């Protein structure tokens, strides 16, 4: 029993953090004029091996697992990397489970990109909803991935009926509204047989943890440098204590994430309890920290130029996909009564 | 990064489970002060005789000399088996003893540590004063040095189980010229020394066997009872507080998941005023779900802290994050428990006594406000805030 990152884990985190800080730093978000990532930026992520890292070496992957993928996804969250990145990591996993070798390889190599699909009505046990969808981060996307507690699907973008670009919550991302889904074109993998859900819970929790941590760090930095009444505002408890609460929320969310990731990797009996808990705790940490960070930044926190609102919006996005955090919380109660 | 137990740890858990099933006392713990002492010390002695006391304490002082992982396994299994709380054994086991292990002389350790583990001595804390609560360095209880003795005058308050305690972690000012953090000493006070008197402070829930005020009227203590340097008491006190905030509540952290599971079960079975299970109330269901997820996170946080503490001598300021999270979850569980009581909340039941005691979760062991200051300053590097 040792829930301490290994030197290899530290190395993965450091290399991801260094790459993203130099190539795709969060600070660029307010200045973006085109949604999502350019072809060159996307190729850079693929070249880092992050989309394929969860695949076995025999299938062209790095043979690394969900723990390492979660550590990278956490860095995506920290730097506001568009959702296509984690969606593509998940799509690789799902395509591989579906036995679609061609799609797995295309996604892993960065030749195809995945957007996130959120159905207006939840999927039934037999397949994805045929009704309306909201599709997130669709610019240059080739497929969309959606999942809930009943199962997960992958569908080409063309399978969504009357798809139109709509005003987006997060202007740095393109959103589409679709009337329905041609289910014949969708590939479905049912839970619990697929065991995709825990992966998706953990990787989205990881992005949320990264966001929560970024908001903590932005707030602490601002509290140290912004002066009012001739003192740094961090010397007032009205600012310092919410910052401390952000740190506590991060510590809880990160610990739960790592515990859950290890459970998913090992197929531990506590897996379902911890993967669902990790998503709930990470969502509330991310949303709560972003909201608190907007307050700590005062008037600047309400502007487009400052970053907290981007983290708030990403928390909303990741909290709404995958059947919504409410479904994970229902799953927590279900799993708790079984352990 | 792994959650696997070694074969040795697995064996430890199995043996422990069997032992707890056979030895956990089944009678209701008494509530009067002498009953509390007799019961808690008897349970501690049973643990010692079974070889389960001081899991991570050094062998030479009667401990098992095992790792913090085994210690946390012990807490988790004890919670599962509904073993009694440490109560009046708490201070000795969870921060007095650990402070001695890190800071005391060989003689002090050899005399006191085995007695704590055997359930022979009760320890209490003597830090807070009527005029110095969160501002601990503002304390005014003082001692003059007279030859090889200290002569103590002053008063301490919020002292749990002082009426039945043998020894106290007494923090006082030994240098009359000093101010604030300098010139303090951490002294082992014999609670039976002439001049020590104890007055119970009745609590909001009616308990009068828990909190006390302690008075010192020219109490003479051997200078040899100072732990660490004379005048170096602040450093020793910080060591005590690092254990109190970092690891003393590990048992509680392990208990809370079971408490929440019990609440979930009660919400499923107990009906509300409308005749439906309380669980059908969306608000209760949602709050329980979030609370259960957060207790899973608290457990994970505990294991992460164990991993860090295995790599250092005593817990760091990050221990305050555990304390804040535990207190918050305890209070939320407490509020849900009250909702489930319905109109029985009008009665001073055992459950209501515990409910009211639950409000102390954000005060005892350092107020929530002070814990937040510590996290802000020492984890996030913010400037000092008052």
XYZ file of C-alpha atoms in Angstrom:
725
model
C 0.000 0.000 0.000
C 1.681 3.188 -1.184
C -0.357 5.995 -2.721
C 2.744 7.988 -3.559
C 3.606 8.797 -7.170
C 6.659 6.856 -8.337
C 9.672 8.586 -9.962
C 8.334 7.333 -13.329
C 5.019 9.051 -12.601
C 6.808 12.254 -11.666
C 8.655 12.067 -14.967
C 5.422 11.700 -16.970
C 3.889 14.656 -15.132
C 6.977 16.826 -15.552
C 7.312 16.151 -19.256
C 3.593 16.772 -19.885
C 3.645 19.931 -17.766
C 6.744 21.263 -19.519
C 5.425 20.531 -23.018
C 2.006 22.071 -22.410
C 3.405 25.111 -20.580
C 5.535 25.902 -23.593
C 3.242 24.838 -26.488
C -0.335 25.194 -25.215
C -0.355 27.323 -22.069
C -3.739 28.163 -20.516
C -2.959 31.871 -20.784
C -3.601 31.788 -24.531
C -7.303 30.895 -24.067
C -8.693 34.479 -24.026
C -6.737 35.393 -27.160
C -7.820 32.479 -29.369
C -9.527 33.504 -32.572
C -10.178 30.002 -33.872
C -11.732 27.263 -31.728
C -9.821 24.203 -30.523
C -6.390 23.191 -31.844
C -4.690 23.668 -35.206
C -3.484 20.683 -37.170
C 0.070 21.332 -36.034
C -0.874 21.608 -32.391
C -2.885 18.383 -32.632
C -0.007 16.572 -34.286
C 2.190 17.710 -31.416
C -0.092 16.070 -28.842
C -0.183 12.868 -30.900
C 3.614 12.890 -31.203
C 3.882 12.954 -27.417
C 2.189 9.536 -27.519
C -0.626 10.625 -25.243
C -3.517 9.269 -27.309
C -1.985 5.824 -27.657
C -0.317 5.558 -24.248
C -3.109 3.408 -22.803
C -2.861 0.774 -25.549
C -0.790 -2.406 -25.178
C 2.624 -2.224 -26.813
C 1.581 -4.932 -29.289
C -1.107 -2.537 -30.546
C 1.274 0.373 -31.005
C 0.788 1.880 -27.573
C 3.177 2.613 -24.742
C 1.750 -0.140 -22.571
C 0.937 2.390 -19.916
C -2.332 2.349 -18.102
C -5.087 4.430 -16.712
C -2.926 5.854 -13.903
C -0.461 7.404 -16.356
C -3.258 8.555 -18.667
C -4.960 10.230 -15.707
C -1.758 12.074 -14.807
C -1.540 13.444 -18.361
C -5.262 14.318 -18.441
C -4.776 16.262 -15.208
C -2.185 18.406 -17.012
C -4.667 18.877 -19.903
C -7.125 20.221 -17.355
C -4.581 22.517 -15.809
C -3.688 24.116 -19.170
C -7.242 24.223 -20.558
C -6.313 21.845 -23.395
C -9.536 21.494 -25.450
C -11.784 18.514 -24.597
C -10.931 16.820 -27.909
C -7.699 15.680 -26.282
C -9.239 13.661 -23.456
C -12.168 12.679 -25.711
C -9.665 11.190 -28.149
C -7.826 9.357 -25.366
C -11.180 7.844 -24.383
C -12.189 7.174 -27.995
C -8.988 5.163 -28.481
C -9.963 3.045 -25.481
C -13.503 2.560 -26.715
C -12.536 1.801 -30.328
C -10.041 -0.746 -29.036
C -12.726 -2.373 -26.880
C -15.044 -2.450 -29.913
C -12.330 -4.261 -31.843
C -12.174 -1.491 -34.474
C -8.494 -1.647 -35.246
C -8.549 0.890 -38.035
C -10.294 3.566 -35.991
C -8.141 2.806 -32.955
C -5.008 3.387 -34.987
C -6.324 6.522 -36.698
C -7.297 8.081 -33.372
C -4.097 6.998 -31.623
C -1.960 8.482 -34.407
C -3.820 11.791 -34.313
C -5.271 11.249 -37.807
C -8.795 11.492 -36.393
C -10.175 13.555 -33.568
C -13.100 12.921 -31.216
C -15.625 15.430 -29.880
C -17.803 14.912 -26.804
C -21.498 14.063 -27.205
C -24.079 14.917 -24.549
C -27.562 13.548 -25.258
C -30.624 15.592 -24.366
C -32.193 12.349 -23.126
C -30.129 9.587 -21.586
C -29.287 6.425 -23.485
C -31.267 3.286 -22.798
C -29.597 -0.051 -22.017
C -29.676 -1.141 -25.660
C -27.937 1.750 -27.337
C -27.450 5.490 -27.601
C -30.359 7.899 -27.626
C -31.841 8.640 -31.040
C -32.945 12.063 -29.844
C -31.197 15.412 -29.707
C -27.562 16.010 -28.832
C -25.231 18.801 -27.841
C -21.772 18.151 -29.283
C -18.765 19.837 -27.669
C -15.468 20.797 -29.318
C -16.571 19.767 -32.797
C -14.201 21.891 -34.900
C -12.182 19.502 -37.088
C -13.636 16.514 -35.200
C -14.227 13.295 -37.102
C -16.161 11.262 -34.549
C -18.050 11.917 -31.328
C -17.940 9.844 -28.148
C -20.727 9.642 -25.609
C -21.259 7.445 -22.599
C -23.493 6.964 -19.627
C -23.940 4.271 -17.007
C -25.639 1.972 -19.533
C -22.924 2.017 -22.144
C -20.794 4.072 -24.506
C -20.875 4.843 -28.216
C -18.727 6.193 -31.003
C -20.315 7.731 -34.085
C -18.998 9.650 -37.082
C -19.972 13.313 -37.040
C -22.143 12.772 -40.122
C -24.355 10.382 -38.163
C -25.816 13.317 -36.231
C -28.908 14.685 -37.979
C -29.293 18.399 -38.830
C -26.084 19.288 -37.083
C -25.541 23.032 -36.792
C -22.968 25.158 -35.026
C -24.546 27.014 -32.101
C -23.394 29.787 -29.782
C -20.980 28.115 -27.384
C -20.832 28.392 -23.582
C -17.055 28.432 -23.989
C -16.165 30.640 -26.945
C -12.788 28.880 -27.216
C -14.677 25.711 -28.207
C -17.161 24.991 -30.979
C -20.509 23.509 -29.979
C -23.103 21.920 -32.284
C -26.749 21.165 -31.790
C -28.053 18.009 -33.464
C -31.648 16.791 -33.731
C -30.898 13.117 -33.563
C -28.486 10.284 -34.171
C -28.620 7.659 -36.883
C -28.011 4.740 -34.578
C -27.120 2.444 -37.453
C -23.880 4.367 -37.816
C -23.045 4.302 -34.102
C -20.968 1.596 -32.438
C -22.247 0.691 -28.962
C -20.483 -0.998 -26.091
C -22.706 -1.960 -23.169
C -21.789 -1.725 -19.494
C -20.775 -3.411 -17.312
C -19.252 -5.831 -19.848
C -17.216 -3.103 -21.528
C -15.688 -1.648 -18.312
C -15.295 1.574 -20.243
C -17.241 3.658 -17.727
C -14.636 3.583 -14.925
C -11.951 4.701 -17.400
C -14.148 7.583 -18.531
C -14.979 8.555 -14.954
C -11.326 8.581 -13.980
C -10.045 10.483 -17.026
C -12.725 13.171 -16.824
C -12.115 13.409 -13.055
C -8.430 13.915 -13.857
C -9.132 16.868 -16.164
C -11.381 18.345 -13.474
C -8.671 17.910 -10.814
C -6.207 19.767 -13.034
C -8.693 22.615 -13.389
C -9.308 22.745 -9.644
C -5.556 22.913 -9.038
C -5.052 25.636 -11.625
C -7.757 27.757 -9.944
C -6.113 27.229 -6.565
C -2.750 28.331 -7.942
C -4.139 31.322 -9.876
C -5.953 32.482 -6.745
C -2.967 32.065 -4.430
C -0.746 33.918 -6.880
C -3.235 36.757 -7.241
C -3.698 36.944 -3.445
C 0.057 37.367 -3.029
C 0.485 40.097 -5.643
C -2.734 42.131 -5.629
C -2.591 44.906 -3.009
C -5.482 46.725 -1.354
C -5.387 48.741 1.865
C -1.588 48.759 1.311
C -1.324 45.014 1.892
C -1.478 41.908 -0.279
C -5.116 40.744 -0.211
C -3.936 37.268 0.846
C -3.228 38.751 4.275
C -6.997 39.050 4.780
C -8.700 35.914 6.028
C -11.680 36.695 3.814
C -9.341 35.880 0.906
C -6.868 33.494 2.555
C -9.499 31.068 3.892
C -11.293 30.485 0.582
C -7.834 29.845 -0.906
C -7.178 27.276 1.849
C -10.532 25.648 1.057
C -9.438 25.378 -2.578
C -6.282 23.574 -1.431
C -8.333 21.145 0.679
C -10.695 20.466 -2.232
C -7.692 19.753 -4.490
C -6.077 17.419 -1.992
C -9.302 15.440 -1.559
C -9.977 15.301 -5.297
C -6.415 14.356 -6.256
C -6.157 11.632 -3.597
C -9.501 10.167 -4.637
C -8.487 10.312 -8.298
C -5.214 8.450 -7.724
C -6.925 5.863 -5.533
C -9.627 5.365 -8.170
C -7.098 5.137 -11.001
C -5.183 2.403 -9.174
C -8.467 0.560 -8.497
C -9.391 0.739 -12.198
C -5.915 -0.429 -13.242
C -6.062 -3.386 -10.841
C -9.769 -4.214 -11.203
C -10.087 -3.829 -7.435
C -13.428 -4.629 -5.751
C -13.742 -0.986 -4.670
C -13.410 0.206 -8.259
C -16.985 1.349 -8.896
C -17.249 3.185 -5.575
C -14.004 5.053 -6.092
C -14.308 5.849 -9.801
C -17.775 7.340 -9.287
C -16.640 9.126 -6.110
C -13.598 10.521 -7.871
C -15.775 12.118 -10.533
C -18.192 13.609 -8.010
C -15.453 14.978 -5.766
C -13.406 16.279 -8.719
C -16.420 17.982 -10.298
C -17.342 19.835 -7.109
C -13.705 20.771 -6.511
C -13.345 22.101 -10.068
C -16.613 24.006 -10.149
C -16.282 25.277 -6.576
C -12.668 26.366 -7.010
C -13.436 28.142 -10.279
C -16.341 30.007 -8.702
C -14.233 30.908 -5.644
C -11.393 31.982 -7.920
C -13.741 34.350 -9.792
C -14.551 35.917 -6.407
C -10.919 36.186 -5.272
C -10.109 37.993 -8.548
C -12.846 40.556 -7.876
C -13.883 42.603 -10.904
C -11.139 41.016 -13.008
C -12.627 37.627 -12.178
C -15.756 38.596 -14.098
C -13.865 39.516 -17.258
C -13.174 37.448 -20.347
C -9.476 38.250 -20.116
C -8.881 36.472 -16.792
C -8.851 32.695 -16.742
C -11.203 31.597 -13.931
C -14.352 31.604 -16.110
C -12.717 29.195 -18.567
C -12.191 26.713 -15.744
C -15.777 27.222 -14.585
C -17.073 26.480 -18.087
C -14.858 23.411 -18.488
C -16.116 22.129 -15.127
C -19.680 22.502 -16.414
C -18.802 20.665 -19.632
C -17.111 17.724 -17.920
C -19.861 17.598 -15.299
C -22.570 17.308 -17.992
C -21.064 14.601 -20.217
C -21.067 10.904 -19.344
C -24.632 10.949 -18.037
C -23.932 13.849 -15.678
C -22.414 13.935 -12.222
C -25.827 13.152 -10.718
C -25.643 9.704 -12.303
C -22.210 9.146 -10.767
C -23.541 10.193 -7.384
C -26.411 7.731 -7.698
C -23.751 5.127 -8.540
C -21.832 6.038 -5.383
C -24.841 5.116 -3.241
C -25.357 1.939 -5.244
C -21.722 0.886 -4.860
C -21.561 1.884 -1.177
C -24.385 -0.484 -0.336
C -22.527 -3.338 -2.037
C -19.189 -2.930 -0.239
C 1.664 3.630 -6.708
C -0.316 0.654 -5.509
C -2.953 -0.402 -2.992
C -1.780 -3.979 -2.531
C -0.966 -5.243 0.914
C 2.223 -7.225 1.419
C 1.761 -10.827 2.580
C 2.798 -9.604 6.042
C 0.181 -6.826 5.998
C -2.490 -9.223 4.764
C -1.693 -11.640 7.550
C -1.755 -8.753 10.017
C -5.243 -7.801 8.829
C -6.572 -11.338 9.034
C -5.208 -11.953 12.512
C -6.489 -8.574 13.628
C -9.987 -9.264 12.329
C -10.186 -12.534 14.242
C -8.772 -10.964 17.363
C -11.163 -7.987 17.273
C -14.157 -10.280 16.735
C -13.235 -12.127 19.903
C -12.114 -9.225 22.109
C -14.033 -6.008 21.320
C -16.079 -5.190 24.445
C -19.777 -5.487 23.752
C -21.129 -3.610 26.787
C -22.141 0.052 26.418
C -19.292 2.324 27.530
C -20.107 4.163 30.780
C -20.518 7.946 30.786
C -19.360 8.906 34.276
C -15.754 9.990 34.637
C -14.479 7.055 36.715
C -16.440 4.601 34.613
C -14.911 6.127 31.498
C -11.398 5.747 32.874
C -11.927 2.173 34.046
C -13.516 1.116 30.749
C -11.036 2.849 28.431
C -7.971 1.684 30.354
C -9.312 -1.894 30.509
C -9.814 -1.881 26.709
C -6.315 -0.455 26.205
C -4.893 -3.193 28.457
C -6.734 -5.861 26.492
C -5.139 -4.488 23.312
C -1.712 -4.445 24.935
C -2.021 -7.997 26.229
C -3.136 -9.131 22.782
C -0.064 -7.482 21.226
C -2.088 -4.818 19.384
C -1.036 -1.635 21.235
C 1.340 0.909 19.709
C 1.398 -0.708 16.260
C 3.871 1.852 14.844
C 5.644 2.644 18.130
C 9.224 1.430 18.675
C 9.561 -2.078 20.097
C 11.801 -0.994 22.969
C 8.894 0.931 24.511
C 6.355 -1.852 24.152
C 5.182 -1.100 20.623
C 5.091 -3.412 17.621
C 7.585 -1.414 15.559
C 5.467 -1.828 12.409
C 4.703 0.678 9.662
C 2.048 3.378 9.442
C 0.285 1.192 6.888
C -0.310 -1.454 9.550
C -1.370 1.287 11.944
C -4.001 2.511 9.486
C -5.145 -1.072 8.889
C -5.656 -1.302 12.636
C -7.841 1.833 12.664
C -9.869 0.635 9.718
C -10.479 -2.810 11.190
C -11.275 -1.321 14.614
C -13.891 0.912 12.960
C -15.341 -2.057 11.096
C -15.554 -4.050 14.344
C -17.198 -1.144 16.217
C -14.336 -1.096 18.720
C -14.641 1.588 21.439
C -13.192 5.059 20.852
C -9.902 5.815 22.618
C -11.568 8.664 24.580
C -9.394 9.203 27.685
C -6.557 7.206 26.087
C -6.573 9.601 23.110
C -3.987 12.169 24.210
C -1.414 9.637 25.383
C -1.724 7.425 22.332
C -2.180 9.950 19.564
C -0.099 13.001 20.419
C 1.460 12.844 23.910
C 3.227 9.555 23.234
C 4.264 10.481 19.667
C 5.666 13.805 20.975
C 7.753 11.912 23.541
C 9.003 9.476 20.888
C 10.378 12.376 18.794
C 11.473 14.815 21.513
C 11.959 13.157 24.922
C 15.033 11.777 26.710
C 15.622 8.038 27.048
C 14.569 8.163 30.713
C 11.339 9.976 29.912
C 10.497 7.593 27.113
C 11.348 4.453 29.089
C 9.193 5.591 32.006
C 6.117 6.896 30.204
C 5.667 5.131 26.877
C 5.089 1.577 28.175
C 2.594 2.886 30.748
C 0.586 4.613 28.011
C 0.467 1.453 25.917
C -0.458 -0.749 28.894
C -3.416 1.448 29.798
C -1.864 2.380 33.140
C -1.768 6.147 32.675
C -4.185 8.713 31.305
C -2.749 11.830 29.683
C -4.419 15.164 29.094
C -3.434 18.301 27.213
C -2.563 21.636 28.824
C -2.164 24.126 25.976
C -5.253 26.420 25.803
C -5.909 28.973 28.507
C -8.899 31.173 29.300
C -6.991 34.055 27.706
C -5.084 32.106 25.037
C -7.088 29.910 22.690
C -6.268 30.209 19.003
C -3.480 32.601 20.039
C -1.533 29.886 21.816
C 1.679 31.935 22.004
C -0.203 34.457 24.130
C -0.338 31.995 27.033
C 0.445 33.253 30.513
C 0.716 30.164 32.737
C 4.269 30.463 34.026
C 6.895 28.601 35.997
C 9.776 29.939 38.041
C 12.890 27.827 38.095
C 13.814 27.081 41.692
C 16.934 24.870 41.838
C 15.995 21.644 40.086
C 12.293 22.371 40.255
C 9.685 24.372 38.368
C 7.059 26.263 40.366
C 3.914 26.593 38.236
C 1.158 29.180 38.553
C -1.766 29.745 36.208
C -4.652 27.957 34.558
C -5.461 25.785 31.523
C -8.863 25.104 29.959
C -10.763 22.763 27.572
C -8.771 19.927 29.092
C -10.478 16.658 28.148
C -10.565 14.057 30.949
C -8.359 16.132 33.297
C -10.348 14.783 36.265
C -9.099 11.264 35.666
C -5.703 12.054 34.126
C -2.320 11.138 35.596
C -0.121 13.311 33.401
C -0.474 16.403 31.304
C 1.316 17.939 28.318
C 1.782 21.314 29.972
C 2.979 24.258 27.882
C 4.075 27.229 29.964
C 6.367 30.248 30.104
C 9.653 29.552 31.904
C 11.416 32.785 30.925
C 9.597 35.761 32.481
C 11.410 38.165 30.106
C 10.209 36.318 27.020
C 7.349 37.156 24.735
C 5.251 35.103 22.368
C 6.944 31.944 21.047
C 10.233 32.270 22.911
C 10.837 31.235 26.506
C 8.179 28.513 26.608
C 8.720 24.975 27.899
C 6.805 21.729 27.335
C 6.605 19.973 30.706
C 5.181 16.668 31.900
C 2.848 17.679 34.724
C 1.913 15.129 37.390
C -1.817 15.779 37.824
C -1.632 14.545 41.448
C 1.047 17.080 42.442
C -0.028 19.343 45.328
C -1.549 22.582 44.069
C -3.232 21.099 40.962
C -7.011 21.396 41.042
C -9.583 20.552 38.379
C -13.024 22.036 37.789
C -15.398 20.404 35.283
C -16.849 22.608 32.527
C -20.334 21.282 31.655
C -20.965 21.115 27.907
C -23.954 22.101 25.743
C -25.060 18.457 25.613
C -25.037 18.041 29.396
C -21.725 16.162 29.644
C -19.683 17.169 32.682
C -17.088 14.395 32.520
C -15.253 15.660 29.495
C -14.056 19.277 29.513
C -12.330 20.891 32.482
C -10.416 23.888 33.666
C -7.169 23.123 35.513
C -5.637 25.462 38.119
C -1.989 25.478 39.251
C -1.206 27.058 42.599
C 2.581 26.999 43.069
C 2.784 23.438 41.767
C 6.320 22.052 42.085
C 7.474 19.843 39.215
C 10.970 18.406 38.675
C 12.964 20.336 36.053
C 13.744 16.893 34.636
C 10.108 16.778 33.461
C 10.803 19.300 30.715
C 10.646 17.643 27.279
C 13.147 19.144 24.852
C 15.012 22.281 25.838
C 13.994 24.611 28.640
C 12.780 27.603 26.634
C 12.354 25.423 23.514
C 8.748 24.497 24.242
C 7.228 26.058 21.125
C 9.095 23.642 18.880
C 7.947 20.661 20.963
C 4.386 22.015 21.032
C 4.415 22.299 17.228
C 5.492 18.673 17.112
C 2.527 17.783 19.361
C 0.166 19.781 17.154
C 1.538 18.185 13.989
C 0.524 14.796 15.417
C -2.773 16.137 16.744
C -3.692 17.600 13.351
C -1.909 15.145 11.121
C -2.512 11.683 12.518
C -4.512 11.783 15.780
C -7.805 11.699 13.884
C -6.885 8.830 11.588
C -9.160 6.560 13.614
C -11.995 9.034 13.105
C -11.223 9.256 9.380
C -11.633 5.510 9.171
C -14.836 5.532 11.234
C -16.666 8.136 9.194
C -17.239 5.949 6.127
C -18.990 3.407 8.327
C -21.022 6.165 9.960
C -22.172 7.425 6.541
C -22.969 3.872 5.398
C -25.129 3.506 8.521
C -26.888 6.791 7.687
C -27.535 5.562 4.132
C -29.026 2.360 5.521
C -31.214 4.274 7.965
C -32.357 6.667 5.242
C -33.391 3.648 3.176
C -35.395 2.046 5.952
C -36.649 4.850 8.167
C -39.774 6.670 6.974
C -40.230 10.416 7.039
C -43.412 12.270 8.084
C -44.976 11.498 4.683
C -44.555 7.767 5.260
C -41.900 7.370 2.537
C -38.311 6.367 3.294
C -36.194 9.444 3.989
C -34.137 8.290 1.047
C -36.981 9.199 -1.278
C -36.328 12.792 -0.262
C -34.153 13.951 -3.133
C -32.233 16.403 -1.016
C -31.262 13.778 1.587
C -30.368 11.260 -1.118
C -28.170 13.715 -2.980
C -26.461 14.953 0.172
C -25.774 11.390 1.293
C -24.336 10.526 -2.108
C -21.980 13.481 -2.093
C -21.025 12.808 1.507
C -20.276 9.166 0.711
C -18.095 10.225 -2.221
C -16.277 12.744 -0.028
C -15.657 10.121 2.667
C -14.130 7.887 -0.006
C -11.888 10.854 -0.859
C -11.036 11.339 2.818
C -9.962 7.715 3.020
C -7.800 8.162 -0.071
C -6.363 11.366 1.447
C -5.526 9.386 4.575
C -3.594 6.810 2.554
C -1.814 9.575 0.627
C -0.844 11.177 3.962
C 0.347 7.814 5.308
C 2.582 7.493 2.247
C 4.036 10.958 2.897
C 4.403 10.381 6.648
C 6.301 7.137 6.025
C 8.903 9.366 4.337
C 9.355 11.859 7.214
C 9.621 11.954 11.007
C 6.411 13.837 11.757
C 3.427 15.133 9.760
C 3.709 18.474 7.939
C 1.237 21.374 7.584
C -0.697 19.339 5.012
C -2.154 17.481 8.027
C -4.397 20.499 8.548
C -6.081 19.749 5.207
C -7.152 16.357 6.561
C -8.388 17.983 9.753
C -10.456 20.561 7.830
C -11.947 17.943 5.521
C -12.744 15.520 8.353
C -14.426 18.240 10.413
C -16.512 19.386 7.460
C -17.693 15.869 6.639
C -18.411 15.108 10.312
C -20.622 18.155 10.542
C -22.483 17.297 7.347
C -23.068 13.721 8.575
C -24.224 15.208 11.842
C -26.780 17.415 10.075
C -28.137 14.510 8.031
C -28.340 12.412 11.207
C -30.453 15.139 12.827
C -32.792 15.213 9.823
C -33.262 11.466 10.196
C -34.133 11.847 13.902
C -37.372 13.635 12.999
C -39.288 14.804 16.075
C -37.093 12.681 18.347
C -34.634 15.562 18.005
C -36.714 17.129 20.802
C -35.284 14.576 23.253
C -31.808 14.542 24.809
C -31.031 11.013 23.601
C -27.532 9.529 23.371
C -27.731 10.368 19.704
C -28.590 14.009 20.434
C -25.712 14.210 22.914
C -23.385 13.083 20.147
C -25.060 15.477 17.714
C -24.381 18.476 19.924
C -20.843 17.271 20.635
C -20.398 17.199 16.842
C -20.323 20.983 16.753
C -16.926 20.791 18.481
C -15.446 19.091 15.386
C -14.402 22.482 13.986
C -13.055 23.716 17.350
C -11.223 20.865 19.108
C -7.630 20.186 18.064
C -7.254 23.757 16.775
C -10.150 25.774 15.374
C -11.093 25.542 11.737
C -10.018 29.169 11.372
C -6.499 28.389 12.611
C -6.296 25.305 10.364
C -7.204 27.535 7.420
C -4.463 30.005 8.412
C -1.951 27.152 8.476
C -2.953 25.887 5.037
C -2.966 29.403 3.575
C 0.456 30.291 4.983
C 2.353 27.034 5.002
C 0.817 25.088 2.108
C 0.011 27.963 -0.282
C 2.663 30.438 0.861
C 0.234 33.329 1.439
C 1.208 36.124 3.827
C 0.270 35.832 7.484
C -3.388 36.643 8.127
C -5.178 37.272 11.412
